[in-house]
mmCIF file of C-alpha atoms in Angstrom:
data_model
loop_
_atom_site.group_PDB
_atom_site.id
_atom_site.type_symbol
_atom_site.label_atom_id
_atom_site.label_comp_id
_atom_site.label_asym_id
_atom_site.label_seq_id
_atom_site.Cartn_x
_atom_site.Cartn_y
_atom_site.Cartn_z
ATOM 1 C CA MET A 1 0.000 0.000 0.000
ATOM 2 C CA SER A 2 1.392 3.375 -0.950
ATOM 3 C CA ALA A 3 1.824 6.037 1.698
ATOM 4 C CA PRO A 4 -0.820 8.785 1.820
ATOM 5 C CA PRO A 5 0.264 12.136 0.399
ATOM 6 C CA SER A 6 1.721 14.549 2.920
ATOM 7 C CA ILE A 7 -0.276 17.522 4.151
ATOM 8 C CA LYS A 8 2.130 19.833 2.355
ATOM 9 C CA SER A 9 1.658 17.916 -0.888
ATOM 10 C CA GLN A 10 -2.131 18.073 -0.489
ATOM 11 C CA GLN A 11 -1.929 21.812 0.110
ATOM 12 C CA TYR A 12 0.045 22.332 -3.088
ATOM 13 C CA SER A 13 -2.339 20.101 -5.030
ATOM 14 C CA PHE A 14 -5.347 22.054 -3.806
ATOM 15 C CA ALA A 15 -3.724 25.438 -4.386
ATOM 16 C CA ILE A 16 -2.594 24.708 -7.916
ATOM 17 C CA ALA A 17 -5.829 22.962 -8.855
ATOM 18 C CA GLY A 18 -7.608 26.178 -7.897
ATOM 19 C CA VAL A 19 -5.176 28.163 -9.984
ATOM 20 C CA ILE A 20 -6.081 26.168 -13.098
ATOM 21 C CA PHE A 21 -9.698 27.369 -13.055
ATOM 22 C CA GLY A 22 -9.347 30.931 -11.858
ATOM 23 C CA PHE A 23 -6.005 31.929 -13.276
ATOM 24 C CA VAL A 24 -5.948 31.166 -16.991
ATOM 25 C CA MET A 25 -8.156 33.994 -18.261
ATOM 26 C CA GLY A 26 -6.596 36.514 -15.898
ATOM 27 C CA PHE A 27 -3.133 35.386 -16.873
ATOM 28 C CA VAL A 28 -3.826 35.728 -20.585
ATOM 29 C CA ALA A 29 -5.280 39.215 -20.156
ATOM 30 C CA ALA A 30 -2.402 40.351 -17.983
ATOM 31 C CA TYR A 31 0.159 38.693 -20.247
ATOM 32 C CA GLN A 32 -1.222 40.617 -23.216
ATOM 33 C CA PHE A 33 -1.206 43.856 -21.192
ATOM 34 C CA TYR A 34 2.329 43.422 -19.900
ATOM 35 C CA GLY A 35 3.688 41.905 -23.107
ATOM 36 C CA GLY A 36 4.906 38.877 -21.183
ATOM 37 C CA ARG A 37 7.653 40.894 -19.531
ATOM 38 C CA THR A 38 5.984 42.857 -16.738
ATOM 39 C CA GLY A 39 7.386 46.157 -17.839
ATOM 40 C CA GLY A 40 10.851 44.784 -18.469
ATOM 41 C CA VAL A 41 11.365 43.141 -15.106
ATOM 42 C CA THR A 42 12.896 40.074 -16.683
ATOM 43 C CA ALA A 43 15.258 41.753 -19.120
ATOM 44 C CA ALA A 44 18.214 39.452 -19.641
ATOM 45 C CA THR A 45 20.775 42.196 -20.321
ATOM 46 C CA ALA A 46 21.462 45.679 -19.081
ATOM 47 C CA PRO A 47 20.482 48.546 -21.398
ATOM 48 C CA GLU A 48 23.247 50.045 -23.497
ATOM 49 C CA THR A 49 22.469 53.511 -22.119
ATOM 50 C CA MET A 50 20.082 54.995 -19.626
ATOM 51 C CA GLY A 51 18.704 57.358 -22.255
ATOM 52 C CA GLY A 52 16.912 59.458 -19.658
ATOM 53 C CA GLN A 53 14.509 56.607 -18.914
ATOM 54 C CA ARG A 54 14.329 54.219 -16.027
ATOM 55 C CA PRO A 55 16.037 51.030 -17.166
ATOM 56 C CA ALA A 56 14.489 47.614 -16.837
ATOM 57 C CA MET A 57 15.488 45.525 -13.884
ATOM 58 C CA ALA A 58 17.923 42.767 -14.827
ATOM 59 C CA GLY A 59 16.289 39.394 -14.230
ATOM 60 C CA SER A 60 17.592 35.851 -14.321
ATOM 61 C CA ARG A 61 14.608 33.756 -15.301
ATOM 62 C CA ALA A 62 15.664 33.541 -18.951
ATOM 63 C CA GLU A 63 18.751 31.578 -17.977
ATOM 64 C CA GLY A 64 17.691 30.065 -14.689
ATOM 65 C CA MET A 65 14.164 28.897 -15.411
ATOM 66 C CA PRO A 66 13.482 28.290 -19.116
ATOM 67 C CA PRO A 67 9.795 27.643 -19.851
ATOM 68 C CA ALA A 68 8.728 24.189 -20.919
ATOM 69 C CA GLN A 69 8.409 23.491 -24.619
ATOM 70 C CA GLY A 70 5.159 25.037 -25.789
ATOM 71 C CA GLY A 71 4.727 26.672 -22.397
ATOM 72 C CA ALA A 72 3.723 30.153 -21.346
ATOM 73 C CA GLY A 73 7.076 31.624 -22.236
ATOM 74 C CA GLN A 74 6.435 31.073 -25.952
ATOM 75 C CA MET A 75 3.127 32.883 -26.335
ATOM 76 C CA ASP A 76 4.248 36.129 -27.966
ATOM 77 C CA GLY A 77 1.889 36.863 -30.830
ATOM 78 C CA ALA A 78 -0.308 33.828 -30.188
ATOM 79 C CA PRO A 79 -4.114 34.276 -30.381
ATOM 80 C CA PRO A 80 -5.990 34.261 -27.048
ATOM 81 C CA GLN A 81 -7.382 30.735 -27.475
ATOM 82 C CA GLU A 82 -3.943 29.310 -28.179
ATOM 83 C CA MET A 83 -2.509 31.249 -25.273
ATOM 84 C CA MET A 84 -5.144 29.815 -22.956
ATOM 85 C CA GLU A 85 -4.340 26.304 -24.107
ATOM 86 C CA GLN A 86 -0.617 26.832 -23.610
ATOM 87 C CA VAL A 87 -1.093 28.312 -20.143
ATOM 88 C CA THR A 88 -3.368 25.437 -19.169
ATOM 89 C CA ARG A 89 -0.863 22.847 -20.379
ATOM 90 C CA GLU A 90 1.914 24.567 -18.491
ATOM 91 C CA LEU A 91 -0.111 24.781 -15.284
ATOM 92 C CA GLU A 92 -1.161 21.140 -15.525
ATOM 93 C CA ALA A 93 2.457 20.093 -15.974
ATOM 94 C CA LEU A 94 3.532 22.176 -13.001
ATOM 95 C CA LYS A 95 0.675 20.800 -10.907
ATOM 96 C CA LYS A 96 1.798 17.238 -11.571
ATOM 97 C CA ALA A 97 5.446 18.073 -10.941
ATOM 98 C CA ILE A 98 4.748 19.714 -7.581
ATOM 99 C CA GLU A 99 2.309 16.994 -6.526
ATOM 100 C CA ALA A 100 5.056 14.456 -7.184
ATOM 101 C CA ASP A 101 7.656 16.574 -5.390
ATOM 102 C CA PRO A 102 6.572 19.609 -3.336
ATOM 103 C CA HIS A 103 10.241 20.639 -3.208
ATOM 104 C CA ASN A 104 10.663 20.776 -6.991
ATOM 105 C CA VAL A 105 12.560 24.052 -7.264
ATOM 106 C CA THR A 106 12.347 24.199 -11.051
ATOM 107 C CA ALA A 107 8.564 23.796 -11.057
ATOM 108 C CA LEU A 108 8.078 26.243 -8.202
ATOM 109 C CA GLY A 109 10.311 28.774 -9.899
ATOM 110 C CA ARG A 110 8.534 28.375 -13.217
ATOM 111 C CA LEU A 111 5.145 28.875 -11.588
ATOM 112 C CA GLY A 112 6.520 31.989 -9.917
ATOM 113 C CA ASN A 113 7.715 33.164 -13.318
ATOM 114 C CA MET A 114 4.224 32.753 -14.759
ATOM 115 C CA TYR A 115 2.735 34.874 -12.009
ATOM 116 C CA MET A 116 5.466 37.474 -12.479
ATOM 117 C CA ASP A 117 4.803 37.555 -16.239
ATOM 118 C CA ALA A 118 1.144 38.201 -15.426
ATOM 119 C CA GLY A 119 2.013 41.063 -13.083
ATOM 120 C CA MET A 120 0.759 39.074 -10.061
ATOM 121 C CA PHE A 121 3.865 39.786 -8.038
ATOM 122 C CA ASP A 122 2.588 38.790 -4.599
ATOM 123 C CA ARG A 123 1.691 35.309 -5.809
ATOM 124 C CA ALA A 124 5.001 34.988 -7.643
ATOM 125 C CA ILE A 125 6.803 35.777 -4.407
ATOM 126 C CA GLN A 126 4.946 32.984 -2.610
ATOM 127 C CA TYR A 127 6.340 30.390 -4.994
ATOM 128 C CA TYR A 128 9.798 31.913 -5.106
ATOM 129 C CA THR A 129 9.872 31.887 -1.303
ATOM 130 C CA THR A 130 8.912 28.207 -1.185
ATOM 131 C CA ALA A 131 11.591 27.374 -3.747
ATOM 132 C CA LEU A 132 14.193 29.271 -1.729
ATOM 133 C CA GLN A 133 13.315 27.301 1.395
ATOM 134 C CA THR A 134 14.604 24.237 -0.430
ATOM 135 C CA GLU A 135 17.416 25.958 -2.330
ATOM 136 C CA PRO A 136 18.387 29.164 -0.490
ATOM 137 C CA GLY A 137 21.477 29.640 -2.633
ATOM 138 C CA ASN A 138 19.529 29.961 -5.892
ATOM 139 C CA VAL A 139 20.502 33.511 -6.843
ATOM 140 C CA ASP A 140 18.413 33.457 -10.032
ATOM 141 C CA ILE A 141 15.166 32.910 -8.136
ATOM 142 C CA ARG A 142 16.120 35.351 -5.387
ATOM 143 C CA THR A 143 16.909 38.029 -7.974
ATOM 144 C CA ASP A 144 13.522 37.590 -9.616
ATOM 145 C CA MET A 145 11.850 37.737 -6.216
ATOM 146 C CA GLY A 146 13.633 41.025 -5.588
ATOM 147 C CA SER A 147 12.349 42.358 -8.901
ATOM 148 C CA CYS A 148 8.800 41.476 -7.848
ATOM 149 C CA LEU A 149 9.265 43.224 -4.509
ATOM 150 C CA ARG A 150 10.409 46.380 -6.262
ATOM 151 C CA GLN A 151 7.389 46.276 -8.588
ATOM 152 C CA MET A 152 5.230 46.142 -5.450
ATOM 153 C CA GLY A 153 6.881 49.302 -4.125
ATOM 154 C CA LYS A 154 8.967 47.466 -1.521
ATOM 155 C CA ALA A 155 12.318 48.919 -2.487
ATOM 156 C CA LYS A 156 14.136 48.183 0.778
ATOM 157 C CA GLU A 157 13.008 44.555 0.747
ATOM 158 C CA ALA A 158 14.028 44.288 -2.895
ATOM 159 C CA LEU A 159 17.455 45.674 -2.078
ATOM 160 C CA LYS A 160 17.850 43.111 0.685
ATOM 161 C CA ALA A 161 17.029 40.309 -1.746
ATOM 162 C CA PHE A 162 19.651 41.535 -4.221
ATOM 163 C CA GLU A 163 22.207 41.888 -1.418
ATOM 164 C CA GLU A 164 21.515 38.314 -0.336
ATOM 165 C CA SER A 165 22.082 37.131 -3.907
ATOM 166 C CA ILE A 166 25.391 38.988 -4.018
ATOM 167 C CA SER A 167 26.454 37.465 -0.705
ATOM 168 C CA VAL A 168 25.994 34.022 -2.282
ATOM 169 C CA ASP A 169 27.477 34.918 -5.668
ATOM 170 C CA PRO A 170 29.521 38.150 -5.661
ATOM 171 C CA LYS A 171 29.876 37.882 -9.452
ATOM 172 C CA HIS A 172 26.135 37.874 -10.146
ATOM 173 C CA TRP A 173 26.130 41.088 -12.170
ATOM 174 C CA LYS A 174 22.329 41.228 -12.538
ATOM 175 C CA SER A 175 21.957 41.590 -8.780
ATOM 176 C CA TRP A 176 24.568 44.362 -8.781
ATOM 177 C CA PHE A 177 22.694 46.079 -11.602
ATOM 178 C CA ASN A 178 19.429 45.891 -9.692
ATOM 179 C CA VAL A 179 21.090 47.304 -6.581
ATOM 180 C CA GLY A 180 22.086 50.264 -8.749
ATOM 181 C CA VAL A 181 18.569 50.738 -10.092
ATOM 182 C CA VAL A 182 16.924 50.574 -6.658
ATOM 183 C CA CYS A 183 19.483 52.874 -5.038
ATOM 184 C CA MET A 184 19.306 55.368 -7.897
ATOM 185 C CA TYR A 185 15.565 55.604 -8.462
ATOM 186 C CA ASP A 186 13.907 54.417 -5.281
ATOM 187 C CA LEU A 187 16.240 55.194 -2.390
ATOM 188 C CA GLY A 188 18.183 58.211 -3.654
ATOM 189 C CA ASP A 189 21.490 56.656 -2.601
ATOM 190 C CA TYR A 190 23.421 57.915 -5.610
ATOM 191 C CA ASP A 191 26.915 57.087 -4.372
ATOM 192 C CA ARG A 192 25.967 53.485 -3.811
ATOM 193 C CA ALA A 193 24.142 53.357 -7.141
ATOM 194 C CA GLU A 194 27.221 54.563 -8.994
ATOM 195 C CA SER A 195 29.381 52.067 -7.131
ATOM 196 C CA ALA A 196 27.017 49.218 -8.004
ATOM 197 C CA PHE A 197 26.934 50.142 -11.686
ATOM 198 C CA ALA A 198 30.732 50.338 -11.708
ATOM 199 C CA LYS A 199 30.777 46.788 -10.353
ATOM 200 C CA VAL A 200 28.460 45.679 -13.160
ATOM 201 C CA LEU A 201 30.909 47.028 -15.737
ATOM 202 C CA GLU A 202 33.735 45.230 -13.982
ATOM 203 C CA LEU A 203 31.819 41.939 -14.223
ATOM 204 C CA ASN A 204 30.156 42.539 -17.590
ATOM 205 C CA PRO A 205 32.325 45.024 -19.533
ATOM 206 C CA GLY A 206 30.640 47.190 -22.131
ATOM 207 C CA SER A 207 27.103 46.324 -21.051
ATOM 208 C CA PHE A 208 26.121 50.000 -20.801
ATOM 209 C CA ASP A 209 27.532 53.531 -20.834
ATOM 210 C CA MET A 210 28.741 54.639 -17.401
ATOM 211 C CA LYS A 211 28.703 58.273 -18.498
ATOM 212 C CA ALA A 212 24.973 57.944 -19.116
ATOM 213 C CA VAL A 213 24.576 56.641 -15.565
ATOM 214 C CA LYS A 214 26.443 59.607 -14.131
ATOM 215 C CA ASP A 215 24.428 62.029 -16.284
ATOM 216 C CA GLU A 216 21.210 60.423 -15.060
ATOM 217 C CA ILE A 217 22.325 60.722 -11.446
ATOM 218 C CA GLU A 218 23.058 64.420 -11.954
ATOM 219 C CA LYS A 219 19.598 64.919 -13.470
ATOM 220 C CA LEU A 220 17.985 63.188 -10.513
ATOM 221 C CA LYS A 221 19.990 65.239 -8.038
ATOM 222 C CA SER A 222 19.084 68.432 -9.895
ATOM 223 C CA GLY A 223 15.409 67.515 -9.931
ATOM 224 C CA LYS A 224 15.408 66.893 -6.193
ATOM 225 C CA SER A 225 17.163 70.187 -5.580
ATOM 226 C CA GLU A 226 14.635 72.111 -7.704
ATOM 227 C CA LYS A 227 11.757 70.418 -5.950
ATOM 228 C CA ALA A 228 13.219 71.273 -2.546
ATOM 229 C CA GLN A 229 13.668 74.928 -3.566
ATOM 230 C CA GLY A 230 10.114 75.137 -4.856
ATOM 231 C CA SER A 231 8.529 73.611 -1.763
ATOM 232 C CA PRO A 232 6.913 75.993 0.766
ATOM 233 C CA SER A 233 9.048 76.799 3.807
#
């Protein structure tokens, strides 16, 4: 006689079974809205220049968690019906994988990626967190979790996630890049931002123009100064 499934396994089975019915249409709509990239959160490379615009966060899912063949990561340009079918197949596959092994880091990470692609960052974080309980040194998943936290307006928590990734892998340039973005745009720590971007160039030479970074920092400083001068005393 086979052993009964664990409570944890049953919880995952129930949770993901519920996702299948309530998630597909919402995922497809959000995927179309976000273009499958949640505003650039999962960009695989740093921008060549800042160009006066906030750069995308550098994510790791493209390398760390490739979507299954025919899965949700290959839906660009697909009609809604086909997208629904692909999402459903992907979710069913993930459901079976996690039922068989609740500690399946790849499946948990991929499900987190699907939620992140749909802009459902809080749910993505739940799956990333579970994956990290099994594999705390997975810097790819932790970096993507940090990107979700930033999208939710939790800049300090995002920074902590990137710092934890760097503590595990000091050469993980995407985490350094994201430290720069958060410090520059969210926390106003320009010295640390510049230092982080300099580290990125050390690890990934030529990935962007450092002069553009410095120009952007000066613009941000100038804007803050003008705002402070224009505020009532």
